Structure formats: structure tokens, C-alpha cells
Coordinates of C-alpha atoms in Angstrom, one line a residue:
Chain A
M22 CA -17.0 26.2 9.7
M23 CA -13.6 24.9 11.0
E24 CA -15.1 24.2 14.3
Q25 CA -18.0 22.2 12.6
A26 CA -15.4 20.0 10.8
V27 CA -13.7 19.0 13.9
N28 CA -17.0 18.2 15.5
I29 CA -18.3 16.2 12.7
S30 CA -14.9 14.2 12.3
E31 CA -15.2 13.4 16.1
N32 CA -18.8 12.4 15.6
I33 CA -18.0 10.0 12.7
E34 CA -15.0 8.6 14.4
L35 CA -17.0 7.9 17.7
F36 CA -19.8 6.5 16.0
V37 CA -17.7 4.0 13.8
K38 CA -15.8 3.0 16.9
N39 CA -18.8 2.4 19.1
E40 CA -20.8 0.5 16.3
F41 CA -18.1 -1.3 14.7
G42 CA -15.2 -1.4 17.2
D43 CA -14.0 -4.7 16.2
A44 CA -13.9 -3.8 12.6
V45 CA -11.7 -0.7 13.0
L46 CA -8.1 -1.1 12.4
G47 CA -7.0 2.5 13.0
V48 CA -8.2 5.9 12.3
D49 CA -5.4 8.3 10.6
Y50 CA -5.2 11.9 10.0
F51 CA -2.8 13.1 7.2
R52 CA -2.8 16.7 6.0
G53 CA -6.1 17.3 7.7
D54 CA -8.0 14.5 6.2
M55 CA -9.5 11.5 8.0
T56 CA -8.9 8.0 6.9
I57 CA -10.5 5.0 8.8
S58 CA -9.0 1.6 8.1
I59 CA -11.5 -1.2 8.5
K60 CA -11.5 -4.8 7.7
A61 CA -13.1 -5.8 4.3
E62 CA -16.0 -7.8 5.5
S63 CA -17.7 -5.0 7.5
L64 CA -17.3 -2.2 4.7
F65 CA -21.1 -2.6 3.5
D66 CA -22.5 -2.6 7.0
L67 CA -20.4 0.4 8.0
C68 CA -21.4 2.4 4.9
E69 CA -25.3 1.4 5.2
A70 CA -25.0 2.5 8.9
L71 CA -23.2 6.0 8.1
M72 CA -25.6 6.4 5.3
S73 CA -28.8 5.8 7.3
D74 CA -27.8 7.8 10.3
D75 CA -29.8 11.1 10.2
D76 CA -27.2 13.1 11.9
L77 CA -24.1 12.2 10.1
A78 CA -26.0 12.1 6.9
V79 CA -23.1 10.5 4.8
N80 CA -25.0 10.5 1.7
F81 CA -22.5 11.0 -1.2
L82 CA -20.1 8.6 -2.5
A83 CA -17.5 10.9 -4.4
D84 CA -15.0 8.2 -5.6
I85 CA -13.6 4.7 -5.2
T86 CA -10.0 4.0 -6.2
T87 CA -7.2 1.7 -5.4
V88 CA -3.6 1.7 -4.6
D89 CA -1.2 -1.0 -5.5
W90 CA 1.5 -1.3 -2.9
L91 CA 3.7 -3.8 -4.6
G92 CA 7.1 -3.9 -3.1
H93 CA 6.3 -1.4 -0.4
D94 CA 6.1 -2.0 3.5
K95 CA 2.5 -1.3 3.4
A96 CA 1.9 -4.3 1.2
Q97 CA 2.2 -6.4 4.5
S98 CA -1.4 -5.6 5.5
G99 CA -2.5 -6.5 1.9
R100 CA -1.2 -5.6 -1.5
F101 CA -4.3 -3.5 -2.8
E102 CA -5.8 -0.6 -0.8
V103 CA -9.2 0.1 -1.9
V104 CA -10.1 3.7 -0.7
Y105 CA -13.7 4.9 -0.6
N106 CA -14.3 8.7 -0.7
L107 CA -17.3 9.6 1.2
C108 CA -18.9 13.0 1.6
S109 CA -21.7 14.5 3.8
I110 CA -23.2 17.1 1.6
K111 CA -25.2 18.2 4.8
H112 CA -22.1 18.9 6.8
K113 CA -19.7 19.7 3.9
Y114 CA -17.4 17.3 5.1
R115 CA -15.3 14.5 3.3
F116 CA -13.3 11.5 4.7
F117 CA -12.1 8.2 3.4
I118 CA -12.5 4.6 4.3
S119 CA -9.7 2.4 3.5
V120 CA -9.6 -1.5 3.1
H121 CA -6.6 -3.5 2.4
L122 CA -7.1 -6.6 0.1
P123 CA -4.5 -9.5 -0.3
E124 CA -2.8 -10.1 -3.6
E125 CA -4.6 -13.5 -4.3
N126 CA -8.1 -13.3 -5.2
P127 CA -9.0 -9.7 -3.9
T128 CA -12.6 -9.6 -3.5
I129 CA -14.8 -7.2 -1.6
R130 CA -18.6 -6.6 -1.5
S131 CA -20.1 -4.1 -4.0
L132 CA -21.7 -0.9 -2.8
V133 CA -24.1 -0.6 -5.7
D134 CA -27.0 -1.4 -3.6
L135 CA -26.2 1.6 -1.7
W136 CA -25.2 4.0 -4.3
E137 CA -26.0 3.6 -7.9
G138 CA -23.0 5.7 -8.7
A139 CA -20.7 2.9 -7.5
N140 CA -21.7 0.9 -10.6
W141 CA -19.2 2.4 -13.0
M142 CA -16.6 3.2 -10.5
E143 CA -16.4 -0.3 -9.5
R144 CA -16.3 -1.6 -13.0
E145 CA -13.4 0.8 -13.5
V146 CA -11.6 -0.5 -10.7
F147 CA -12.2 -4.1 -11.6
D148 CA -10.9 -3.3 -15.2
L149 CA -7.7 -1.5 -14.0
F150 CA -6.8 -3.3 -10.8
G151 CA -8.6 -6.6 -11.2
I152 CA -10.4 -6.2 -7.8
V153 CA -13.6 -8.2 -7.7
F154 CA -16.8 -6.7 -6.3
D155 CA -19.2 -9.1 -5.0
G156 CA -22.8 -8.6 -5.8
H157 CA -22.2 -6.0 -8.7
P158 CA -24.8 -6.4 -11.3
D159 CA -22.7 -6.1 -14.3
L160 CA -18.9 -6.5 -13.4
T161 CA -17.4 -6.1 -17.0
K162 CA -14.6 -4.3 -18.5
I163 CA -15.4 -0.7 -19.1
L164 CA -12.2 1.2 -20.3
T165 CA -9.8 -1.1 -21.8
P166 CA -10.3 -3.1 -25.1
D167 CA -11.7 -6.6 -24.7
E168 CA -8.7 -8.3 -26.0
L169 CA -6.3 -6.7 -23.5
E170 CA -5.2 -9.3 -20.9
G171 CA -4.2 -8.0 -17.3
H172 CA -5.0 -4.9 -15.4
P173 CA -3.0 -1.9 -16.6
L174 CA -2.7 0.0 -13.4
R175 CA -1.2 -2.8 -11.3
K176 CA 2.5 -2.0 -10.8
D177 CA 3.8 -5.1 -12.2
F178 CA 2.0 -4.2 -15.6
P179 CA 4.8 -2.8 -17.9
L180 CA 4.3 0.7 -19.1
T181 CA 4.9 0.1 -23.0
Y182 CA 4.9 2.0 -26.1
E183 CA 3.6 0.6 -29.5
V184 CA 5.0 2.2 -32.8
P185 CA 2.0 3.5 -34.4
Q186 CA 1.0 1.9 -38.0
F187 CA 1.1 4.2 -40.8
S188 CA 1.3 3.5 -44.7
W189 CA 5.0 3.8 -44.5
N190 CA 5.4 0.9 -41.9
K191 CA 2.4 -1.3 -42.3
D192 CA 4.3 -4.3 -43.3
D193 CA 6.4 -4.1 -40.0
P194 CA 5.0 -5.7 -37.1
P195 CA 4.3 -3.3 -34.4
E196 CA 7.0 -3.2 -32.0
V197 CA 6.4 -2.9 -28.4
I198 CA 8.8 -1.1 -26.3
K199 CA 9.3 -1.6 -22.7
Chain B
M30 CA -44.3 -17.1 -32.9
S31 CA -43.7 -14.3 -30.7
I32 CA -43.4 -10.8 -32.2
Q33 CA -40.5 -8.7 -31.0
K34 CA -41.7 -5.3 -29.8
T35 CA -38.7 -3.5 -29.4
M36 CA -35.8 -2.5 -31.7
T37 CA -32.4 -2.3 -30.6
I38 CA -30.4 0.7 -32.4
N39 CA -26.5 1.5 -32.1
M40 CA -25.9 5.1 -31.8
G41 CA -22.1 6.2 -32.4
P42 CA -19.3 5.8 -31.5
Q43 CA -19.1 8.2 -34.4
H44 CA -22.1 10.2 -33.8
P45 CA -21.6 13.9 -34.3
S46 CA -23.7 14.9 -31.1
T47 CA -21.5 12.7 -28.9
H48 CA -18.5 15.1 -29.3
G49 CA -16.2 12.4 -29.3
V50 CA -16.3 8.8 -29.3
L51 CA -19.5 7.6 -27.3
R52 CA -21.6 4.6 -28.2
V53 CA -25.1 4.3 -27.0
V54 CA -27.1 1.2 -27.5
V55 CA -30.7 2.1 -27.5
E56 CA -33.6 0.0 -27.3
L57 CA -36.7 1.6 -28.7
D58 CA -40.2 0.9 -28.5
G59 CA -41.6 3.0 -31.5
E60 CA -40.0 6.2 -30.6
T61 CA -39.7 5.8 -27.0
V62 CA -36.3 4.9 -25.4
V63 CA -36.9 1.5 -23.2
K64 CA -33.3 1.2 -22.3
A65 CA -30.1 3.0 -23.1
R66 CA -26.6 1.8 -22.3
P67 CA -23.6 4.0 -22.8
V68 CA -20.3 2.1 -24.0
V69 CA -17.2 4.1 -23.2
G70 CA -13.6 3.6 -23.5
Y71 CA -12.8 4.2 -27.2
L72 CA -10.4 6.9 -25.9
H73 CA -8.7 5.3 -23.1
T74 CA -5.4 6.9 -22.8
G75 CA -4.0 5.7 -19.7
I76 CA -3.0 9.1 -18.4
E77 CA -3.1 8.0 -14.8
K78 CA -0.3 5.3 -15.6
T79 CA 1.7 7.8 -17.6
M80 CA 1.7 10.5 -14.6
E81 CA 2.8 7.6 -12.3
S82 CA 5.8 7.0 -14.3
K83 CA 7.0 10.8 -14.1
L84 CA 8.4 12.9 -11.5
Y85 CA 5.6 15.0 -9.6
Y86 CA 6.8 18.2 -11.5
K87 CA 6.8 16.7 -14.9
A88 CA 3.4 14.9 -14.6
L89 CA 1.8 18.3 -14.8
P90 CA 1.5 18.7 -18.7
C91 CA -0.6 15.4 -18.7
T92 CA -3.4 17.3 -16.8
D93 CA -3.9 19.8 -19.6
R94 CA -4.7 17.0 -21.9
M95 CA -7.3 15.6 -20.0
D96 CA -9.7 18.3 -20.8
Y97 CA -8.8 20.6 -23.8
L98 CA -11.6 23.2 -22.7
A99 CA -10.4 23.6 -18.9
P100 CA -6.6 23.4 -19.0
M101 CA -6.2 25.8 -16.1
S102 CA -8.7 23.9 -13.7
N103 CA -6.7 20.7 -14.3
N104 CA -3.5 22.4 -13.6
L105 CA -4.9 23.9 -10.6
G106 CA -6.3 20.7 -9.3
F107 CA -3.0 18.7 -9.6
C108 CA -0.9 21.7 -8.3
L109 CA -3.2 22.0 -5.1
A110 CA -3.0 18.3 -4.5
V111 CA 0.8 18.3 -4.8
E112 CA 1.2 21.3 -2.6
K113 CA -1.1 19.5 0.0
L114 CA 1.0 16.5 -0.2
M115 CA 4.1 18.5 0.2
D116 CA 2.6 21.0 2.8
I117 CA 3.4 24.1 0.8
E118 CA 1.8 27.4 1.2
V119 CA 1.7 29.7 -1.9
P120 CA 1.9 33.4 -1.8
E121 CA -1.4 35.5 -1.8
K122 CA -1.0 36.7 -5.4
V123 CA -0.8 33.3 -6.7
K124 CA -4.0 32.3 -5.1
W125 CA -5.7 35.3 -6.6
A126 CA -4.3 34.8 -10.1
R127 CA -5.3 31.3 -9.9
V128 CA -8.8 32.0 -9.2
C129 CA -9.0 34.5 -12.0
L130 CA -7.7 31.9 -14.4
A131 CA -9.8 29.1 -13.2
E132 CA -12.9 31.1 -13.7
L133 CA -11.6 32.3 -17.2
T134 CA -11.5 28.5 -17.8
R135 CA -15.1 28.0 -16.4
V136 CA -16.1 30.8 -18.9
N137 CA -14.6 29.3 -21.7
S138 CA -15.8 25.8 -21.1
H139 CA -19.3 26.9 -20.6
L140 CA -19.2 29.0 -23.8
V141 CA -18.1 26.0 -25.7
W142 CA -20.8 23.8 -24.3
L143 CA -23.4 26.4 -24.9
G144 CA -22.4 26.6 -28.6
T145 CA -22.1 22.9 -29.2
H146 CA -25.4 22.1 -27.1
A147 CA -27.4 24.7 -29.2
L148 CA -25.9 23.2 -32.5
D149 CA -27.1 19.7 -31.5
L150 CA -30.6 21.2 -31.0
G151 CA -30.7 23.1 -34.4
A152 CA -29.5 26.7 -33.5
M153 CA -26.4 26.9 -35.4
S154 CA -25.4 30.6 -35.3
M155 CA -24.9 30.2 -31.4
L156 CA -21.7 28.1 -32.2
L157 CA -20.2 30.9 -34.1
Y158 CA -20.9 33.5 -31.7
A159 CA -19.8 31.3 -28.7
F160 CA -16.4 30.4 -30.5
R161 CA -15.8 34.0 -31.3
E162 CA -16.0 35.2 -27.7
R163 CA -13.9 32.2 -26.6
E164 CA -11.3 33.8 -28.6
L165 CA -10.7 36.5 -26.1
I166 CA -10.1 34.0 -23.4
I167 CA -7.8 32.0 -25.6
D168 CA -5.8 35.1 -26.1
I169 CA -5.3 35.6 -22.4
Y170 CA -4.0 32.1 -22.1
E171 CA -1.7 32.8 -25.1
A172 CA -0.5 35.9 -23.3
C173 CA 0.1 33.9 -20.0
G174 CA 1.5 30.5 -21.2
G175 CA 2.6 30.9 -24.5
Q176 CA 0.1 28.4 -25.5
R177 CA -3.6 28.6 -26.7
M178 CA -5.0 25.2 -25.1
M179 CA -2.2 23.3 -23.3
T180 CA -0.9 26.1 -21.2
S181 CA 0.6 24.2 -18.1
Y182 CA 0.8 27.9 -16.7
I183 CA -0.2 26.8 -13.0
R184 CA 2.9 25.2 -11.6
V185 CA 3.6 23.5 -8.3
G186 CA 4.2 26.2 -5.8
G187 CA 3.0 29.0 -8.2
L188 CA 2.8 30.0 -11.5
A189 CA 5.3 29.5 -14.6
H190 CA 6.0 33.1 -15.2
E191 CA 4.9 36.5 -14.0
L192 CA 1.5 37.7 -15.3
P193 CA 1.8 39.4 -18.5
K194 CA 1.9 43.1 -18.4
D195 CA -1.5 43.6 -20.1
F196 CA -3.3 40.8 -18.2
E197 CA -5.5 43.2 -16.4
K198 CA -6.3 45.3 -19.5
K199 CA -7.3 42.0 -21.4
V200 CA -9.3 40.4 -18.6
R201 CA -11.2 43.8 -18.2
K202 CA -12.0 43.9 -21.9
M203 CA -13.1 40.3 -21.9
I204 CA -15.5 40.7 -19.0
K205 CA -17.0 43.8 -20.6
V206 CA -17.5 42.1 -24.1
I207 CA -18.8 38.7 -22.7
R208 CA -21.2 40.4 -20.3
E209 CA -22.9 42.3 -23.2
R210 CA -22.9 39.4 -25.5
L211 CA -24.4 37.2 -22.9
N212 CA -27.7 39.2 -23.3
D213 CA -27.6 38.7 -27.1
Y214 CA -27.2 34.9 -26.5
E215 CA -30.3 35.1 -24.1
T216 CA -32.3 36.8 -26.7
L217 CA -31.5 34.1 -29.2
L218 CA -32.1 31.0 -26.8
T219 CA -34.0 31.8 -23.5
N220 CA -37.3 32.7 -25.1
N221 CA -36.8 30.8 -28.5
E222 CA -39.8 28.6 -28.8
I223 CA -38.0 25.7 -30.5
F224 CA -35.2 25.6 -28.0
I225 CA -37.8 25.6 -25.1
Q226 CA -39.6 22.7 -26.7
R227 CA -36.6 20.7 -27.1
T228 CA -35.2 21.2 -23.6
R229 CA -37.9 21.9 -21.2
G230 CA -39.0 18.9 -19.3
V231 CA -36.2 16.8 -21.1
A232 CA -33.6 14.7 -19.6
L233 CA -35.3 14.9 -16.1
L234 CA -33.2 13.8 -13.0
S235 CA -34.6 14.1 -9.4
A236 CA -32.4 15.3 -6.5
E237 CA -32.4 11.8 -4.9
D238 CA -31.2 10.2 -8.1
A239 CA -28.4 13.0 -8.5
I240 CA -27.1 12.2 -5.2
N241 CA -27.5 8.5 -5.5
L242 CA -25.5 8.4 -8.7
S243 CA -22.6 10.6 -7.3
L244 CA -23.1 13.4 -9.9
S245 CA -21.6 16.9 -9.4
G246 CA -21.2 20.2 -11.0
P247 CA -24.1 21.7 -12.9
L248 CA -25.9 18.3 -13.4
L249 CA -26.2 18.1 -9.5
R250 CA -27.2 21.9 -9.1
G251 CA -29.7 21.6 -11.9
S252 CA -31.4 19.0 -9.7
G253 CA -31.7 21.6 -6.8
V254 CA -28.8 20.5 -4.8
A255 CA -26.7 23.5 -3.9
R256 CA -23.2 21.9 -3.7
D257 CA -20.3 23.8 -4.8
L258 CA -16.9 23.0 -3.7
R259 CA -16.0 26.6 -3.9
K260 CA -18.4 27.5 -1.3
D261 CA -18.5 24.1 0.6
N262 CA -14.6 23.4 1.1
P263 CA -12.8 26.7 -0.5
Y264 CA -9.6 26.1 -2.0
S265 CA -6.9 28.8 -3.3
G266 CA -8.8 31.6 -1.3
Y267 CA -12.4 31.3 -2.8
E268 CA -13.7 32.2 0.6
N269 CA -12.6 35.9 -0.2
F270 CA -14.7 36.1 -3.0
D271 CA -18.4 37.4 -3.2
F272 CA -20.5 35.2 -5.6
D273 CA -23.7 33.2 -5.6
V274 CA -24.1 29.5 -6.2
A275 CA -26.3 29.1 -9.4
V276 CA -29.2 26.4 -8.7
S277 CA -32.1 25.3 -10.8
N278 CA -35.0 23.4 -9.3
S279 CA -36.5 22.3 -12.5
C280 CA -34.3 19.2 -13.0
D281 CA -34.4 19.3 -16.8
A282 CA -32.1 20.4 -19.7
Y283 CA -33.4 23.9 -19.9
G284 CA -32.8 24.6 -16.2
R285 CA -29.3 23.4 -16.8
Y286 CA -28.9 25.9 -19.7
L287 CA -30.1 28.7 -17.5
L288 CA -27.7 27.6 -14.6
R289 CA -24.7 27.5 -16.9
I290 CA -25.4 31.0 -18.2
E291 CA -25.8 32.3 -14.6
E292 CA -22.5 30.6 -13.9
I293 CA -20.9 32.3 -16.7
R294 CA -22.2 35.7 -15.0
Q295 CA -20.8 34.7 -11.6
S296 CA -17.5 33.7 -13.0
L297 CA -17.2 37.1 -14.6
R298 CA -18.1 38.6 -11.2
I299 CA -15.2 36.6 -9.5
C300 CA -12.7 37.6 -12.3
E301 CA -13.5 41.2 -11.8
Q302 CA -12.9 40.9 -8.0
A303 CA -9.7 39.0 -8.6
I304 CA -8.5 41.6 -10.9
D305 CA -9.7 44.5 -8.6
G306 CA -7.9 43.0 -5.4
M307 CA -4.9 41.3 -6.8
P308 CA -2.1 41.7 -4.3
E309 CA 1.7 42.5 -5.0
G310 CA 4.1 39.7 -4.2
P311 CA 6.2 37.1 -5.7
Y312 CA 4.7 34.7 -8.4
R313 CA 6.1 31.5 -6.8
A314 CA 6.6 30.0 -3.3
H315 CA 10.0 30.0 -1.8
V316 CA 10.5 26.3 -0.8
P317 CA 14.1 25.3 -1.7
G318 CA 14.5 22.0 -3.0
V319 CA 10.7 21.3 -3.9
V320 CA 9.5 24.4 -5.8
L321 CA 11.6 25.7 -8.8
P322 CA 13.4 28.9 -8.2
P323 CA 12.5 31.9 -10.3
K324 CA 14.2 31.9 -13.5
E325 CA 15.7 35.3 -13.1
D326 CA 17.8 33.9 -10.0
I327 CA 19.1 31.1 -11.8
M328 CA 21.4 33.2 -13.8
Y329 CA 23.3 34.7 -10.8
K330 CA 22.6 32.8 -7.8
M331 CA 24.3 29.6 -7.1
E332 CA 21.8 28.1 -4.6
S333 CA 19.1 28.8 -7.0
M334 CA 21.1 27.0 -10.1
I335 CA 21.8 24.0 -7.8
F336 CA 18.2 23.7 -6.8
H337 CA 16.9 24.1 -10.4
F338 CA 19.3 21.4 -11.5
K339 CA 18.3 19.0 -8.7
I340 CA 14.6 19.4 -9.0
I341 CA 14.7 19.0 -12.8
T342 CA 17.0 15.8 -12.7
E343 CA 16.0 14.1 -9.4
G344 CA 12.7 15.7 -8.4
F345 CA 11.6 15.8 -4.7
K346 CA 10.8 13.1 -2.4
A347 CA 7.3 13.0 -1.0
P348 CA 6.0 11.5 2.2
T349 CA 4.2 8.3 2.3
G350 CA 0.5 9.1 2.4
S351 CA -2.5 9.8 0.4
V352 CA -4.0 13.3 -0.2
Y353 CA -7.2 14.3 -1.9
Q354 CA -7.8 17.6 -3.4
A355 CA -11.0 18.4 -5.0
I356 CA -11.8 21.5 -7.2
E357 CA -15.0 22.8 -8.8
S358 CA -14.1 22.3 -12.4
P359 CA -16.7 23.6 -15.1
K360 CA -17.9 19.9 -15.5
G361 CA -18.2 19.1 -11.8
E362 CA -16.0 17.8 -8.8
L363 CA -12.5 17.3 -10.4
G364 CA -10.5 15.4 -7.7
F365 CA -6.9 14.4 -7.7
F366 CA -5.9 11.6 -5.4
I367 CA -2.2 11.5 -5.0
T368 CA -0.3 8.7 -3.0
G369 CA 3.4 9.4 -2.3
D370 CA 5.5 6.5 -1.0
G371 CA 8.7 8.2 -0.1
T372 CA 10.2 8.3 -3.6
T373 CA 10.3 10.9 -6.3
Q374 CA 7.5 9.6 -8.4
P375 CA 3.8 9.4 -7.3
R376 CA 2.7 5.7 -6.1
R377 CA -0.8 6.5 -7.5
V378 CA -2.4 9.5 -9.2
R379 CA -6.2 9.0 -9.6
V380 CA -8.2 11.6 -11.2
R381 CA -11.9 11.7 -10.3
P382 CA -13.3 12.3 -13.7
P383 CA -16.4 14.4 -13.4
S384 CA -17.7 13.8 -17.1
F385 CA -17.3 9.9 -16.7
I386 CA -19.1 9.7 -13.5
N387 CA -21.8 12.1 -14.7
L388 CA -22.2 10.0 -17.9
A389 CA -23.5 7.0 -15.7
A390 CA -26.6 9.2 -15.3
L391 CA -27.3 8.9 -19.1
P392 CA -29.6 5.9 -18.9
K393 CA -31.7 7.5 -16.1
M394 CA -32.2 10.6 -18.1
C395 CA -33.1 9.0 -21.4
E396 CA -35.3 6.1 -20.4
G397 CA -39.0 6.8 -21.1
G398 CA -38.2 9.8 -23.3
L399 CA -38.1 10.3 -26.9
F400 CA -35.1 9.2 -29.1
S401 CA -34.5 12.4 -30.4
D402 CA -34.0 13.5 -26.8
V403 CA -31.2 11.5 -26.3
V404 CA -28.9 14.0 -28.2
C405 CA -30.4 16.7 -25.7
A406 CA -29.4 14.7 -22.5
I407 CA -25.9 13.7 -23.8
G408 CA -25.5 17.5 -24.5
S409 CA -26.8 18.8 -21.0
I410 CA -24.2 16.5 -19.3
D411 CA -21.4 18.3 -20.9
I412 CA -18.9 15.7 -21.7
V413 CA -15.3 16.0 -22.7
W414 CA -13.8 12.7 -23.8
E415 CA -10.4 13.1 -22.6
K416 CA -11.5 13.7 -19.1
L417 CA -14.1 11.0 -19.4
T418 CA -11.5 8.5 -20.5
D419 CA -8.5 9.2 -18.6
D420 CA -10.5 7.5 -16.9
V421 CA -11.9 6.9 -19.8
V422 CA -10.6 9.9 -20.8

């Protein structure tokens, strides 16, 4: 099975480099997992090609998440790193596609047209990081309250604590401790 | 003047069948659901942000609180991810003990699911029986970690303590009792005409839809896709165990019920193998500076004392890079995506929440069905809100 994993990762790497050579910024192995860094504008086409290729059969989008690299060297290529976690159920193989987006106006094409499951994942990333997914049918907040301003998982959003209101302190305004 | 044909009804967020706080806005045409829109986020706790503000070691207790029915699975997922990031290999005994505990958790979670799902559909006695059997498992937790629910027993690099002396005896007793009682449950539900009518052909979901919606766990296997991470990408030594992946091709709520019953049986099988073949050895890896030294050593070994002090106060520095470790939790694929940035705190901890992603399938399962079947659809997803909303948890 180990051999199979090596083959499929090589096949995917070759496929991506042949078909989207200009868009690939690097292929990285860390602790056995492959991460392909690509330019933001070719994400949709690449995923569509991977999905429709019958040999690779990358048919499962496991997760979408984002890392905020504020204040780190990695922020030079773009502060937000959006990571797509893709699987091939047939080959039992998992790999990652990473896209760096700039601090100002981070926008990327939505994958909802390929995977319906991307709908809630993208809404979550939009809500917590403020990444805009172009072409998403209903890009609204999903987790945080409507009145909350800002995107809580960004590194410049402070971790705060609000004193709970009980009958004994109901007249005191809630204190926000930073 | 046009006549409005449909009626919009708000269900929740305090509806008993939602087992927490889920709101579903349902558009009805008579009794038929035209459109269903789940609204989540009433219990968003921001656990990810909390974990990012702590040392790797101290973020662990947050993981129990994401899913109070499967604390050990969550501990296991987090620890495996940190171990992958730090490149730690744990002793064989730890692997076997972890598998045993994770499978106990699956039985626990499925039992509670069984009780509450049957209760939603009107079979009240099931709830009492399921909770009675769950007590046996909770007792084992208590013996291991000292706590009944928020155990935090599985730690980075090993376990919190040595397994309790009567662990084997307790697990064997539990296996024996639950195996017998499962047959009792089946006589209550499997051929129960009312239960069958409420579940068979209800909440249908095709295999294509299930894959397209990124579903995992019993919901995906209930649609005939045999994807189980314990077999597909074995972790923690699952490749040493002999078990079958339960799959149901019926795509409905009844099939998911049968599948979960079968999963309990398989879990008991794995537990039995783990107990039979548990190797001897230390209960924690020896990695100075990263894994806490055993408590016994701290009292009379100077190096252990120093490392203990340093790990607790400063933590350890992780390399820059991201790892993802997924486990097959009772609810589906539970993944921890941890990014280190050279400091002692994680830059990013992302929990792939199986309940949250599975819930996105609710509209597809309900639309075109009857209003009363919405309850059955929610039940067959098996949601735990903390998990959902930490990310919704």
C-alpha cells in the first residue's frame, strides 16, 4: 500500500506540472504529506481537471481552511494561506493545495460548482477569516452573531473575555478583558 | 391577488429533537417539505482560537469539550496530530491502549445516539437501556482518567497514567454485557413495525450526493461508500486489528441504524483483540524536552524534574509547517490541522468537524419528504453541537 501511495503522489505531481506548469509555485513534502502551492487564479481549473481525470479520481473535498501568517516570514507571499484538503477515495490518498492571498481584499474563486460540500466550509472561512469566495451562491455569516464585527480567527483580532451577566451584576456593563 | 401556496415554519433553536440548538427554517406545501434551511452557530465557542492561544500541551483539554460523547477520540486525534508535527513515535503499548479506548468511545457515542434517536421516533425505553449500558463505559473512563466525561487521558506522547489494574477485567465485562444486550435492542427495534415505518425509505441520500457533499462516517457508509479511515489510512496501529467495515446500501435512516449497530459489534471485536494482545511496555514515549517524563521519575531524577518544569512553563517549540491527521471518530472524519511556526504555540489549529459538515446534507435529506421526517433526518445524522460549532461547535 505504501508503494501505491508513492505512485499516486508522483502521478498527481506530474499531472499538475504538465497541465498547469505555469501556475505551480512549488511542491512540498512535510511529514509525508504533499502540498502543492499554486497561483490563486488557476485553483478552479486545476481542481476541475483533477476531479474529471478518471485515473487520479480526486473526488472528495475533505476540508477548506486558512492560516493567517501575520507577522511571519511566510506572509511575504501573501498573508492568508488557504489550504484545500483533497482526497481520492479510490486510491485512499490525501494531499493539499495551498494558495496565498494578499492582505488587501483576499478573494478566490469558489469551488461550490464542483463540490456542494464547499458551501458551508467556504462560509465558515469567510466568517472567521474574511476571505471572499467569488461565485458562492450565499456567502453569509454562518457561525458568529450578526452583530459581531471583524473576523475572529485573524491574528489581529484580540482574544477577549466578557464577564457573564447574572442577577448580582446585571447593572454593571459587561467588562471586556483583553 | 395571488394565493401563497407554501407556509414557512420555524423549527428550533430550542426543539427537543435537535439535541442542542439547531434552527431549521422549513417551507411546507401541506405536509411536504419544499425547502429546509438549517441555521447554526448558536453554540459557537471559538475553541480553535482558544487552542491557538495555549501551549501545545495545554490545548489538549479543549478537545474533550468539543464532543462530550467521544472525548477519547478527540484526544487521540489531537495527540496524533501533534506527534506527527513533532515526529514522535509512541510505544506499542500506547497504540494498543489508545485503540481500545477509541473503540470504547465509539460504543459510547453510538449507544447514546441509539437511545436518543429511538426516543425521537417514539421508542422511549431504548433511551433508558442505552444509558444503562453506557454507564459501564463511563466507569472505565473514570478508572482511567479520574473523570467520567472530560477525561483528557490520552496525552501527547502517550497516556496520562498507567492503565488501571482492573482495566482488563472491566473491559471484558463490558464487552460481554453489551454483546448480549445488543441482541435485546435488536428485538426491540429491528423488526419493530413502527420503527421501520418511521425510518425505512426516509432521509434518502445517494452515494454521489454523499461524496459531493463531503460527508463522512456512518452517513457516507450508509450510502454504500466503504470509506473508513481505520482501514484506508490506518493510524495508531489499526492495521494490526481484524475487523470489517460496516456498509449499508439502502441509503436511508433504517440502513444507518443497522450500520451503527454493526459498528458497535465490530468495535467490541476490536476492543477484545486489543485486550488480548496488549503488549507490555512504558505508557509514555521517551522524548526529552517534548513529552513529559513519567511522574514517578520526577521525584528522584534531576533531568526529569528539569524537563517537567521546562515543558510545563515554556512548552516546546514546533517546526514551521502544517500537518493534518484525521481519525475515524464515531461521527465521521475528525481531522486536526495544526500549523507550527517555530514558537511554542500553534499558529493554527483547525478541527475538521464531522457533524458540521454532515449537517450540510440536511436539506437534501428532507426536501420532498414529510415534515415529521425532518426529526428522523436530524437524528440519523448524529449531531453533537459542541463538535458542530467549535466550528460551530
